Amino acid sequence: MSLDEYTRREFKQVGTRVRRPDGVDKVTGRALYGADATAPGMLVGRILRSPHPHARIVAIDTSAAGALKGVKAVITGADLPVQEDNFIRDVQDNCMARDKALYDGHAVAAVAAVDAATAKAALKLIKVTYEILPHVTDVDIAVKPGAPVVLAGRTLENVPAGMSENVTSHCEFGHGDPEAGFARADHIVERSFRTAATHQGYIEPHAALASVTSDGKAELWCCTQGQFFVRTLCAAIMEMEASQLRVTASEIGGGFGGKTTVFIEPVALALSRKAGRPVKIVMTRDEVFRATGPTVHTSMDIRIGMTKDGTITAADAHLRYSGGAFPCGTVDMGAQAAFAAYDLEHVRTYGWNVLTNRPKEAAYRAPGAPQAIYAVESVIDELCQHFGLDPIEVRLKNAARKGTKSSYGPTFSDIGLVATLEAAKQHPHYCAPLAPGQGRGISCGFWFNFGGNTCVSLNVNTDGTVGITEGNPDIGGSRASISLMAAEELGIPYDRVRTIVADTSALGYNDVTDGSRVTFAVGLATIKAARDAVKKMCARAAKIWGIDEEAVEWKDGAAVPAGPNAGKFPPMALAEIAAVSFETGGPIAGHHEVNVDGAGVSFGVHIVDVEVDRETGATKVLRYTVFQDAGKAVHPSYVEGQMQGGAVQGIGWALNEEYIYGADGRLQNPGFLDYRVPVASDLPAIDTVILEIPNPGHPYGVRGVGETGIVPPLAALSNAVSRSAGIRLAELPMSPPRVLAALDG
Amino acid sequence: MVKVRLWGSLRQAAEGQTEIEVEARTFKELLDRLVETHPGLEPQIRRGVSLSLDGVIYREAWFTEIRPESEVVLMPYMTGG
């Protein structure tokens, strides 16, 4: 994808706040989520999970469960194939353990029965003989030589010798000579940080209904961020051809990255194949917490040097991330993102991925970036306090801009960080007075954004309406945005366009709804599909008028002669061309298939005011403002929603959310009563300021907005709490007990 | 010739270099030449890499043209949420 996609234009519909197409269904309860799927003869699937964080599975006796009346199938890891490919094997082994249970909650067997009570009773009859193994759930312990080894033989060639076998990969980024830069600093802050694992906290638990027929075909309905990727994974695990497995995505009640892989889908398929009947599995909340992916937990050391005028002379970071019991590459993303907001002559980041006996990490909005940037932005704030400098001025002084060689390698083109910082500096929030005991924090945030494989079909109906078929579940308003872009391009009203999300049999491959890609990439493909349809409609008009196709152009929703030499014909609207399409050559459709690049990186700045109760340690969030570059906000309400949602999830991460493991290696808080996400009464209104610095890689200048918003809140909150409490905090979450302990010294 | 910048942890797989010059006109040719000239890079390239070309990140795109004056940076395969 070239960087010359963007053309400046005046929009007629893009940028308006049209009604959302899924609104009526959702508020009236008609929207069909994963658990709403049903099929004749459907069985209930349930999964038996390990109570041990680390144990060898010596034997599993399923005979009693299988003999129970009403039980139609029982499976264990032995019912699934041995996989050669490491990636597929890890996904499969996470869905169903084979030789070892690797974390509390790891699936070890499953049953399908005529009802939930029978399935539950059957699980109790399964006898698993475990050999308990030593476990490790803390990254700082797991990284040490001599720690219990979670998975042997998974260390990549890039890991230096002498480290624990739990260290599976290493990365290093940066340029310059940090030690020379530190020597020029007037002051250096070196501090260690820790962040807890947090869950994406989507409202809808995972659900899947599978139906495998005796001739080898299969249907799968599930809540997912990517039905095509589900098909890829499940076809590999089930040893099926992709064409024989059709996957349909339901409406989705939140994903945030956590529904970009499979957990129960292959299990439901395997049970259905064995039982010869449809099988539905719906996870409980307890299962969601114990067995689906939270984000990584981390331990980080940051060192930054600064001169007294606020110039950063050097920076380095050592990041240790654990994504649970299987290798992951999240630390690579954190290490690249850590210093991306700054124009640095000397910078280096080092990352290590470490195995622990915890659930397999799944992506969570900007995976890896919030943690590293939290630590970096905290140290920047501490340096600002040390020198008595304004936090925004210091960031502006050191900000990355067009032409900056980024800390991860490439040179930035058009980016919006300076504009975002300037907007924050000029906003009334930044100069509003604070009462005694209150603190204000700010932080920058960054995310890469992606494009990816995308197919769109655009069908012109004979009544002049348009149907769009795309392949990405709508988790952030994409159907409205896609319809808006098609309406803009075609020159017809938004209400005449309907976008639907196709199953895997109806469209070519589409990458997962992740990487903030959908409005950018599917939008781009939609615009190009619309242009394809326009070209065909111009050709039809040319035929009707008896002139050359090149002599017709598209203007305001109609074909018109391109100039005075083309002849005099009244404009022929889309509906008129569509009405005679059968007579002029057949149905009219536009298509576009592409692997999109040029997503354009995204920056944001958050400001937050807080007050810490010194008696209870509780933090009250008083005011919050988000500034973010959207490139072009196609539907501003949805963009604001993404910015607000990211901020709220980040507030939860910063203040309360954490996976708490006991000494026994078991998760202590697998439920929303003990895992505390923010609720409305915890929050002020989240104010938003959208900036629009066009992305040259998109025809309308669009950038992804879904992920950047969760990056700055961690440090913004930490900086605010630290200033309010008068003591620098360096561990998340800043829960009341942790704040009290810090205050007590 | 195209100058390719590697990320730091690939240095040991490239005989201590973080910049390598290869003859390549496309992303695919570049990857092939890197594997031929520096076999130690093959495991990482097989696992997946992204390519930044003049500041634009490409995750696949074998046939993306590379000009001799282009800034080329090899990066880990990018993933999101």
PDB file of N, CA and C in Angstrom, chain A residues 130-217:
ATOM      1  N   TYR A 130      -3.112 -37.168  39.012  1.00  0.00           N
ATOM      2  CA  TYR A 130      -2.102 -36.137  38.788  1.00  0.00           C
ATOM      3  C   TYR A 130      -0.825 -36.470  39.572  1.00  0.00           C
ATOM      4  N   GLU A 131       0.298 -36.106  38.983  1.00  0.00           N
ATOM      5  CA  GLU A 131       1.555 -36.049  39.737  1.00  0.00           C
ATOM      6  C   GLU A 131       1.872 -34.566  39.900  1.00  0.00           C
ATOM      7  N   ILE A 132       1.712 -34.087  41.117  1.00  0.00           N
ATOM      8  CA  ILE A 132       1.882 -32.657  41.361  1.00  0.00           C
ATOM      9  C   ILE A 132       3.342 -32.249  41.131  1.00  0.00           C
ATOM     10  N   LEU A 133       3.533 -31.161  40.409  1.00  0.00           N
ATOM     11  CA  LEU A 133       4.871 -30.651  40.116  1.00  0.00           C
ATOM     12  C   LEU A 133       5.049 -29.280  40.780  1.00  0.00           C
ATOM     13  N   PRO A 134       6.298 -28.897  41.045  1.00  0.00           N
ATOM     14  CA  PRO A 134       6.518 -27.542  41.577  1.00  0.00           C
ATOM     15  C   PRO A 134       6.015 -26.509  40.568  1.00  0.00           C
ATOM     16  N   HIS A 135       5.488 -25.410  41.077  1.00  0.00           N
ATOM     17  CA  HIS A 135       4.933 -24.414  40.180  1.00  0.00           C
ATOM     18  C   HIS A 135       5.598 -23.057  40.393  1.00  0.00           C
ATOM     19  N   VAL A 136       5.387 -22.159  39.436  1.00  0.00           N
ATOM     20  CA  VAL A 136       5.873 -20.794  39.561  1.00  0.00           C
ATOM     21  C   VAL A 136       4.884 -19.870  38.863  1.00  0.00           C
ATOM     22  N   THR A 137       4.414 -18.862  39.576  1.00  0.00           N
ATOM     23  CA  THR A 137       3.434 -17.939  38.978  1.00  0.00           C
ATOM     24  C   THR A 137       3.943 -16.505  38.921  1.00  0.00           C
ATOM     25  N   ASP A 138       5.168 -16.270  39.377  1.00  0.00           N
ATOM     26  CA  ASP A 138       5.689 -14.897  39.396  1.00  0.00           C
ATOM     27  C   ASP A 138       6.849 -14.782  38.418  1.00  0.00           C
ATOM     28  N   VAL A 139       6.803 -13.753  37.580  1.00  0.00           N
ATOM     29  CA  VAL A 139       7.799 -13.605  36.512  1.00  0.00           C
ATOM     30  C   VAL A 139       9.201 -13.437  37.079  1.00  0.00           C
ATOM     31  N   ASP A 140       9.340 -12.730  38.191  1.00  0.00           N
ATOM     32  CA  ASP A 140      10.678 -12.490  38.736  1.00  0.00           C
ATOM     33  C   ASP A 140      11.291 -13.758  39.326  1.00  0.00           C
ATOM     34  N   ILE A 141      10.434 -14.678  39.755  1.00  0.00           N
ATOM     35  CA  ILE A 141      10.951 -15.959  40.249  1.00  0.00           C
ATOM     36  C   ILE A 141      11.195 -16.904  39.074  1.00  0.00           C
ATOM     37  N   ALA A 142      10.283 -16.888  38.118  1.00  0.00           N
ATOM     38  CA  ALA A 142      10.390 -17.804  36.981  1.00  0.00           C
ATOM     39  C   ALA A 142      11.629 -17.542  36.134  1.00  0.00           C
ATOM     40  N   VAL A 143      12.098 -16.303  36.138  1.00  0.00           N
ATOM     41  CA  VAL A 143      13.228 -15.946  35.280  1.00  0.00           C
ATOM     42  C   VAL A 143      14.565 -16.454  35.843  1.00  0.00           C
ATOM     43  N   LYS A 144      14.573 -16.813  37.116  1.00  0.00           N
ATOM     44  CA  LYS A 144      15.837 -17.203  37.748  1.00  0.00           C
ATOM     45  C   LYS A 144      16.214 -18.647  37.423  1.00  0.00           C
ATOM     46  N   PRO A 145      17.498 -18.889  37.210  1.00  0.00           N
ATOM     47  CA  PRO A 145      17.934 -20.285  37.035  1.00  0.00           C
ATOM     48  C   PRO A 145      17.534 -21.103  38.259  1.00  0.00           C
ATOM     49  N   GLY A 146      17.061 -22.298  38.036  1.00  0.00           N
ATOM     50  CA  GLY A 146      16.635 -23.141  39.142  1.00  0.00           C
ATOM     51  C   GLY A 146      15.150 -23.070  39.423  1.00  0.00           C
ATOM     52  N   ALA A 147      14.434 -22.139  38.782  1.00  0.00           N
ATOM     53  CA  ALA A 147      12.977 -22.077  38.967  1.00  0.00           C
ATOM     54  C   ALA A 147      12.323 -23.295  38.327  1.00  0.00           C
ATOM     55  N   PRO A 148      11.160 -23.707  38.821  1.00  0.00           N
ATOM     56  CA  PRO A 148      10.448 -24.807  38.157  1.00  0.00           C
ATOM     57  C   PRO A 148      10.257 -24.494  36.676  1.00  0.00           C
ATOM     58  N   VAL A 149      10.527 -25.472  35.834  1.00  0.00           N
ATOM     59  CA  VAL A 149      10.422 -25.244  34.387  1.00  0.00           C
ATOM     60  C   VAL A 149       9.005 -25.589  33.933  1.00  0.00           C
ATOM     61  N   VAL A 150       8.347 -24.606  33.336  1.00  0.00           N
ATOM     62  CA  VAL A 150       6.945 -24.781  32.931  1.00  0.00           C
ATOM     63  C   VAL A 150       6.853 -25.660  31.695  1.00  0.00           C
ATOM     64  N   LEU A 151       7.575 -25.297  30.655  1.00  0.00           N
ATOM     65  CA  LEU A 151       7.640 -26.089  29.417  1.00  0.00           C
ATOM     66  C   LEU A 151       9.101 -26.189  29.028  1.00  0.00           C
ATOM     67  N   ALA A 152       9.601 -27.377  28.842  1.00  0.00           N
ATOM     68  CA  ALA A 152      11.001 -27.530  28.462  1.00  0.00           C
ATOM     69  C   ALA A 152      11.143 -27.473  26.939  1.00  0.00           C
ATOM     70  N   GLY A 153      12.305 -27.045  26.514  1.00  0.00           N
ATOM     71  CA  GLY A 153      12.627 -27.118  25.090  1.00  0.00           C
ATOM     72  C   GLY A 153      12.012 -26.050  24.219  1.00  0.00           C
ATOM     73  N   ARG A 154      11.568 -24.950  24.799  1.00  0.00           N
ATOM     74  CA  ARG A 154      10.914 -23.915  23.985  1.00  0.00           C
ATOM     75  C   ARG A 154      11.740 -22.629  23.902  1.00  0.00           C
ATOM     76  N   THR A 155      12.970 -22.687  24.346  1.00  0.00           N
ATOM     77  CA  THR A 155      13.813 -21.496  24.308  1.00  0.00           C
ATOM     78  C   THR A 155      14.332 -21.247  22.892  1.00  0.00           C
ATOM     79  N   LEU A 156      14.141 -20.022  22.395  1.00  0.00           N
ATOM     80  CA  LEU A 156      14.613 -19.681  21.053  1.00  0.00           C
ATOM     81  C   LEU A 156      16.115 -19.427  21.057  1.00  0.00           C
ATOM     82  N   GLU A 157      16.658 -19.415  19.847  1.00  0.00           N
ATOM     83  CA  GLU A 157      18.101 -19.267  19.689  1.00  0.00           C
ATOM     84  C   GLU A 157      18.603 -17.892  20.129  1.00  0.00           C
ATOM     85  N   ASN A 158      17.660 -16.926  20.296  1.00  0.00           N
ATOM     86  CA  ASN A 158      18.105 -15.566  20.629  1.00  0.00           C
ATOM     87  C   ASN A 158      18.243 -15.329  22.142  1.00  0.00           C
ATOM     88  N   VAL A 159      18.001 -16.354  22.955  1.00  0.00           N
ATOM     89  CA  VAL A 159      18.129 -16.188  24.414  1.00  0.00           C
ATOM     90  C   VAL A 159      19.575 -16.460  24.835  1.00  0.00           C
ATOM     91  N   PRO A 160      20.184 -15.519  25.547  1.00  0.00           N
ATOM     92  CA  PRO A 160      21.563 -15.751  25.995  1.00  0.00           C
ATOM     93  C   PRO A 160      21.660 -16.981  26.887  1.00  0.00           C
ATOM     94  N   ALA A 161      22.800 -17.625  26.842  1.00  0.00           N
ATOM     95  CA  ALA A 161      23.013 -18.837  27.644  1.00  0.00           C
ATOM     96  C   ALA A 161      22.992 -18.490  29.128  1.00  0.00           C
ATOM     97  N   GLY A 162      22.619 -19.481  29.941  1.00  0.00           N
ATOM     98  CA  GLY A 162      22.695 -19.322  31.381  1.00  0.00           C
ATOM     99  C   GLY A 162      21.417 -18.851  32.037  1.00  0.00           C
ATOM    100  N   MET A 163      20.371 -18.633  31.241  1.00  0.00           N
ATOM    101  CA  MET A 163      19.112 -18.175  31.829  1.00  0.00           C
ATOM    102  C   MET A 163      18.214 -19.382  32.100  1.00  0.00           C
ATOM    103  N   SER A 164      17.168 -19.165  32.888  1.00  0.00           N
ATOM    104  CA  SER A 164      16.194 -20.214  33.139  1.00  0.00           C
ATOM    105  C   SER A 164      15.571 -20.670  31.828  1.00  0.00           C
ATOM    106  N   GLU A 165      15.206 -21.943  31.787  1.00  0.00           N
ATOM    107  CA  GLU A 165      14.547 -22.473  30.581  1.00  0.00           C
ATOM    108  C   GLU A 165      13.162 -21.852  30.390  1.00  0.00           C
ATOM    109  N   ASN A 166      12.677 -21.176  31.416  1.00  0.00           N
ATOM    110  CA  ASN A 166      11.396 -20.459  31.256  1.00  0.00           C
ATOM    111  C   ASN A 166      11.526 -19.232  30.362  1.00  0.00           C
ATOM    112  N   VAL A 167      12.733 -18.748  30.167  1.00  0.00           N
ATOM    113  CA  VAL A 167      12.929 -17.594  29.273  1.00  0.00           C
ATOM    114  C   VAL A 167      12.922 -18.121  27.840  1.00  0.00           C
ATOM    115  N   THR A 168      11.870 -17.813  27.125  1.00  0.00           N
ATOM    116  CA  THR A 168      11.715 -18.426  25.798  1.00  0.00           C
ATOM    117  C   THR A 168      12.166 -17.529  24.660  1.00  0.00           C
ATOM    118  N   SER A 169      12.224 -16.218  24.880  1.00  0.00           N
ATOM    119  CA  SER A 169      12.707 -15.367  23.791  1.00  0.00           C
ATOM    120  C   SER A 169      13.273 -14.080  24.367  1.00  0.00           C
ATOM    121  N   HIS A 170      14.105 -13.463  23.567  1.00  0.00           N
ATOM    122  CA  HIS A 170      14.779 -12.219  23.958  1.00  0.00           C
ATOM    123  C   HIS A 170      14.721 -11.265  22.784  1.00  0.00           C
ATOM    124  N   CYS A 171      14.616  -9.987  23.089  1.00  0.00           N
ATOM    125  CA  CYS A 171      14.657  -9.005  22.007  1.00  0.00           C
ATOM    126  C   CYS A 171      15.415  -7.774  22.480  1.00  0.00           C
ATOM    127  N   GLU A 172      15.924  -7.024  21.518  1.00  0.00           N
ATOM    128  CA  GLU A 172      16.656  -5.796  21.831  1.00  0.00           C
ATOM    129  C   GLU A 172      16.417  -4.804  20.707  1.00  0.00           C
ATOM    130  N   PHE A 173      16.145  -3.579  21.064  1.00  0.00           N
ATOM    131  CA  PHE A 173      15.905  -2.523  20.072  1.00  0.00           C
ATOM    132  C   PHE A 173      16.645  -1.265  20.518  1.00  0.00           C
ATOM    133  N   GLY A 174      16.869  -0.367  19.576  1.00  0.00           N
ATOM    134  CA  GLY A 174      17.426   0.929  19.948  1.00  0.00           C
ATOM    135  C   GLY A 174      18.607   1.327  19.088  1.00  0.00           C
ATOM    136  N   HIS A 175      19.149   2.472  19.424  1.00  0.00           N
ATOM    137  CA  HIS A 175      20.275   2.992  18.673  1.00  0.00           C
ATOM    138  C   HIS A 175      21.091   3.928  19.578  1.00  0.00           C
ATOM    139  N   GLY A 176      22.260   4.327  19.087  1.00  0.00           N
ATOM    140  CA  GLY A 176      23.110   5.236  19.846  1.00  0.00           C
ATOM    141  C   GLY A 176      23.891   4.515  20.940  1.00  0.00           C
ATOM    142  N   ASP A 177      24.455   5.313  21.831  1.00  0.00           N
ATOM    143  CA  ASP A 177      25.297   4.798  22.911  1.00  0.00           C
ATOM    144  C   ASP A 177      24.728   5.301  24.238  1.00  0.00           C
ATOM    145  N   PRO A 178      23.801   4.557  24.835  1.00  0.00           N
ATOM    146  CA  PRO A 178      23.142   5.049  26.057  1.00  0.00           C
ATOM    147  C   PRO A 178      24.111   5.474  27.148  1.00  0.00           C
ATOM    148  N   GLU A 179      25.190   4.746  27.329  1.00  0.00           N
ATOM    149  CA  GLU A 179      26.099   5.112  28.426  1.00  0.00           C
ATOM    150  C   GLU A 179      26.700   6.498  28.180  1.00  0.00           C
ATOM    151  N   ALA A 180      27.026   6.796  26.938  1.00  0.00           N
ATOM    152  CA  ALA A 180      27.537   8.133  26.620  1.00  0.00           C
ATOM    153  C   ALA A 180      26.456   9.184  26.886  1.00  0.00           C
ATOM    154  N   GLY A 181      25.221   8.857  26.573  1.00  0.00           N
ATOM    155  CA  GLY A 181      24.116   9.782  26.822  1.00  0.00           C
ATOM    156  C   GLY A 181      23.891   9.997  28.315  1.00  0.00           C
ATOM    157  N   PHE A 182      23.952   8.924  29.091  1.00  0.00           N
ATOM    158  CA  PHE A 182      23.760   9.068  30.544  1.00  0.00           C
ATOM    159  C   PHE A 182      24.859   9.945  31.155  1.00  0.00           C
ATOM    160  N   ALA A 183      26.061   9.860  30.588  1.00  0.00           N
ATOM    161  CA  ALA A 183      27.166  10.657  31.118  1.00  0.00           C
ATOM    162  C   ALA A 183      26.899  12.157  30.952  1.00  0.00           C
ATOM    163  N   ARG A 184      26.021  12.534  29.999  1.00  0.00           N
ATOM    164  CA  ARG A 184      25.729  13.950  29.766  1.00  0.00           C
ATOM    165  C   ARG A 184      24.547  14.442  30.601  1.00  0.00           C
ATOM    166  N   ALA A 185      23.881  13.541  31.304  1.00  0.00           N
ATOM    167  CA  ALA A 185      22.663  13.914  32.041  1.00  0.00           C
ATOM    168  C   ALA A 185      23.009  14.676  33.321  1.00  0.00           C
ATOM    169  N   ASP A 186      22.126  15.604  33.690  1.00  0.00           N
ATOM    170  CA  ASP A 186      22.265  16.259  34.992  1.00  0.00           C
ATOM    171  C   ASP A 186      21.642  15.412  36.093  1.00  0.00           C
ATOM    172  N   HIS A 187      20.707  14.587  35.714  1.00  0.00           N
ATOM    173  CA  HIS A 187      20.084  13.711  36.715  1.00  0.00           C
ATOM    174  C   HIS A 187      19.580  12.446  36.012  1.00  0.00           C
ATOM    175  N   ILE A 188      19.727  11.328  36.683  1.00  0.00           N
ATOM    176  CA  ILE A 188      19.262  10.047  36.133  1.00  0.00           C
ATOM    177  C   ILE A 188      18.300   9.429  37.137  1.00  0.00           C
ATOM    178  N   VAL A 189      17.158   9.004  36.658  1.00  0.00           N
ATOM    179  CA  VAL A 189      16.238   8.233  37.498  1.00  0.00           C
ATOM    180  C   VAL A 189      16.244   6.799  37.004  1.00  0.00           C
ATOM    181  N   GLU A 190      16.447   5.893  37.942  1.00  0.00           N
ATOM    182  CA  GLU A 190      16.429   4.463  37.633  1.00  0.00           C
ATOM    183  C   GLU A 190      15.441   3.822  38.593  1.00  0.00           C
ATOM    184  N   ARG A 191      14.428   3.186  38.066  1.00  0.00           N
ATOM    185  CA  ARG A 191      13.373   2.667  38.940  1.00  0.00           C
ATOM    186  C   ARG A 191      12.815   1.370  38.361  1.00  0.00           C
ATOM    187  N   SER A 192      12.392   0.492  39.262  1.00  0.00           N
ATOM    188  CA  SER A 192      11.786  -0.782  38.842  1.00  0.00           C
ATOM    189  C   SER A 192      10.278  -0.722  39.036  1.00  0.00           C
ATOM    190  N   PHE A 193       9.569  -1.378  38.135  1.00  0.00           N
ATOM    191  CA  PHE A 193       8.095  -1.364  38.145  1.00  0.00           C
ATOM    192  C   PHE A 193       7.566  -2.782  37.988  1.00  0.00           C
ATOM    193  N   ARG A 194       6.363  -2.967  38.465  1.00  0.00           N
ATOM    194  CA  ARG A 194       5.650  -4.233  38.240  1.00  0.00           C
ATOM    195  C   ARG A 194       4.200  -3.922  37.867  1.00  0.00           C
ATOM    196  N   THR A 195       3.655  -4.722  36.948  1.00  0.00           N
ATOM    197  CA  THR A 195       2.222  -4.595  36.641  1.00  0.00           C
ATOM    198  C   THR A 195       1.591  -5.974  36.727  1.00  0.00           C
ATOM    199  N   ALA A 196       0.381  -6.004  37.239  1.00  0.00           N
ATOM    200  CA  ALA A 196      -0.347  -7.270  37.373  1.00  0.00           C
ATOM    201  C   ALA A 196      -0.981  -7.655  36.035  1.00  0.00           C
ATOM    202  N   ALA A 197      -1.246  -8.952  35.898  1.00  0.00           N
ATOM    203  CA  ALA A 197      -2.052  -9.409  34.760  1.00  0.00           C
ATOM    204  C   ALA A 197      -3.483  -8.922  34.960  1.00  0.00           C
ATOM    205  N   THR A 198      -4.077  -8.463  33.875  1.00  0.00           N
ATOM    206  CA  THR A 198      -5.474  -8.039  33.932  1.00  0.00           C
ATOM    207  C   THR A 198      -6.241  -8.735  32.833  1.00  0.00           C
ATOM    208  N   HIS A 199      -7.538  -8.882  33.060  1.00  0.00           N
ATOM    209  CA  HIS A 199      -8.373  -9.525  32.039  1.00  0.00           C
ATOM    210  C   HIS A 199      -9.091  -8.462  31.215  1.00  0.00           C
ATOM    211  N   GLN A 200      -9.388  -8.817  29.970  1.00  0.00           N
ATOM    212  CA  GLN A 200     -10.092  -7.885  29.090  1.00  0.00           C
ATOM    213  C   GLN A 200     -11.461  -7.531  29.648  1.00  0.00           C
ATOM    214  N   GLY A 201     -12.045  -8.427  30.406  1.00  0.00           N
ATOM    215  CA  GLY A 201     -13.277  -8.112  31.138  1.00  0.00           C
ATOM    216  C   GLY A 201     -14.497  -7.908  30.272  1.00  0.00           C
ATOM    217  N   TYR A 202     -14.525  -8.538  29.104  1.00  0.00           N
ATOM    218  CA  TYR A 202     -15.715  -8.436  28.248  1.00  0.00           C
ATOM    219  C   TYR A 202     -16.942  -8.995  28.979  1.00  0.00           C
ATOM    220  N   ILE A 203     -18.082  -8.370  28.708  1.00  0.00           N
ATOM    221  CA  ILE A 203     -19.296  -8.772  29.412  1.00  0.00           C
ATOM    222  C   ILE A 203     -19.734 -10.169  28.979  1.00  0.00           C
ATOM    223  N   GLU A 204     -19.631 -10.445  27.687  1.00  0.00           N
ATOM    224  CA  GLU A 204     -20.134 -11.725  27.171  1.00  0.00           C
ATOM    225  C   GLU A 204     -19.089 -12.830  27.347  1.00  0.00           C
ATOM    226  N   PRO A 205     -19.405 -13.897  28.061  1.00  0.00           N
ATOM    227  CA  PRO A 205     -18.455 -15.007  28.156  1.00  0.00           C
ATOM    228  C   PRO A 205     -18.368 -15.746  26.823  1.00  0.00           C
ATOM    229  N   HIS A 206     -17.319 -16.518  26.667  1.00  0.00           N
ATOM    230  CA  HIS A 206     -17.160 -17.276  25.422  1.00  0.00           C
ATOM    231  C   HIS A 206     -18.283 -18.299  25.281  1.00  0.00           C
ATOM    232  N   ALA A 207     -18.752 -18.474  24.048  1.00  0.00           N
ATOM    233  CA  ALA A 207     -19.816 -19.438  23.769  1.00  0.00           C
ATOM    234  C   ALA A 207     -19.619 -19.975  22.364  1.00  0.00           C
ATOM    235  N   ALA A 208     -19.900 -21.258  22.207  1.00  0.00           N
ATOM    236  CA  ALA A 208     -19.756 -21.876  20.879  1.00  0.00           C
ATOM    237  C   ALA A 208     -20.767 -22.997  20.723  1.00  0.00           C
ATOM    238  N   LEU A 209     -21.343 -23.080  19.537  1.00  0.00           N
ATOM    239  CA  LEU A 209     -22.218 -24.198  19.172  1.00  0.00           C
ATOM    240  C   LEU A 209     -21.619 -24.849  17.939  1.00  0.00           C
ATOM    241  N   ALA A 210     -21.300 -26.151  18.073  1.00  0.00           N
ATOM    242  CA  ALA A 210     -20.687 -26.877  16.957  1.00  0.00           C
ATOM    243  C   ALA A 210     -21.589 -28.000  16.503  1.00  0.00           C
ATOM    244  N   SER A 211     -21.609 -28.213  15.198  1.00  0.00           N
ATOM    245  CA  SER A 211     -22.392 -29.316  14.652  1.00  0.00           C
ATOM    246  C   SER A 211     -21.577 -29.984  13.549  1.00  0.00           C
ATOM    247  N   VAL A 212     -21.130 -31.205  13.847  1.00  0.00           N
ATOM    248  CA  VAL A 212     -20.341 -31.971  12.869  1.00  0.00           C
ATOM    249  C   VAL A 212     -21.207 -33.117  12.373  1.00  0.00           C
ATOM    250  N   THR A 213     -21.332 -33.220  11.065  1.00  0.00           N
ATOM    251  CA  THR A 213     -22.181 -34.279  10.509  1.00  0.00           C
ATOM    252  C   THR A 213     -21.337 -35.489  10.122  1.00  0.00           C
ATOM    253  N   SER A 214     -22.011 -36.591   9.871  1.00  0.00           N
ATOM    254  CA  SER A 214     -21.291 -37.849   9.627  1.00  0.00           C
ATOM    255  C   SER A 214     -20.522 -37.837   8.316  1.00  0.00           C
ATOM    256  N   ASP A 215     -20.845 -36.911   7.420  1.00  0.00           N
ATOM    257  CA  ASP A 215     -20.081 -36.833   6.170  1.00  0.00           C
ATOM    258  C   ASP A 215     -18.889 -35.887   6.279  1.00  0.00           C
ATOM    259  N   GLY A 216     -18.587 -35.427   7.511  1.00  0.00           N
ATOM    260  CA  GLY A 216     -17.358 -34.653   7.727  1.00  0.00           C
ATOM    261  C   GLY A 216     -17.515 -33.153   7.607  1.00  0.00           C
ATOM    262  N   LYS A 217     -18.717 -32.696   7.317  1.00  0.00           N
ATOM    263  CA  LYS A 217     -18.908 -31.235   7.255  1.00  0.00           C
ATOM    264  C   LYS A 217     -19.193 -30.717   8.676  1.00  0.00           C
TER     265      LYS A 217
END
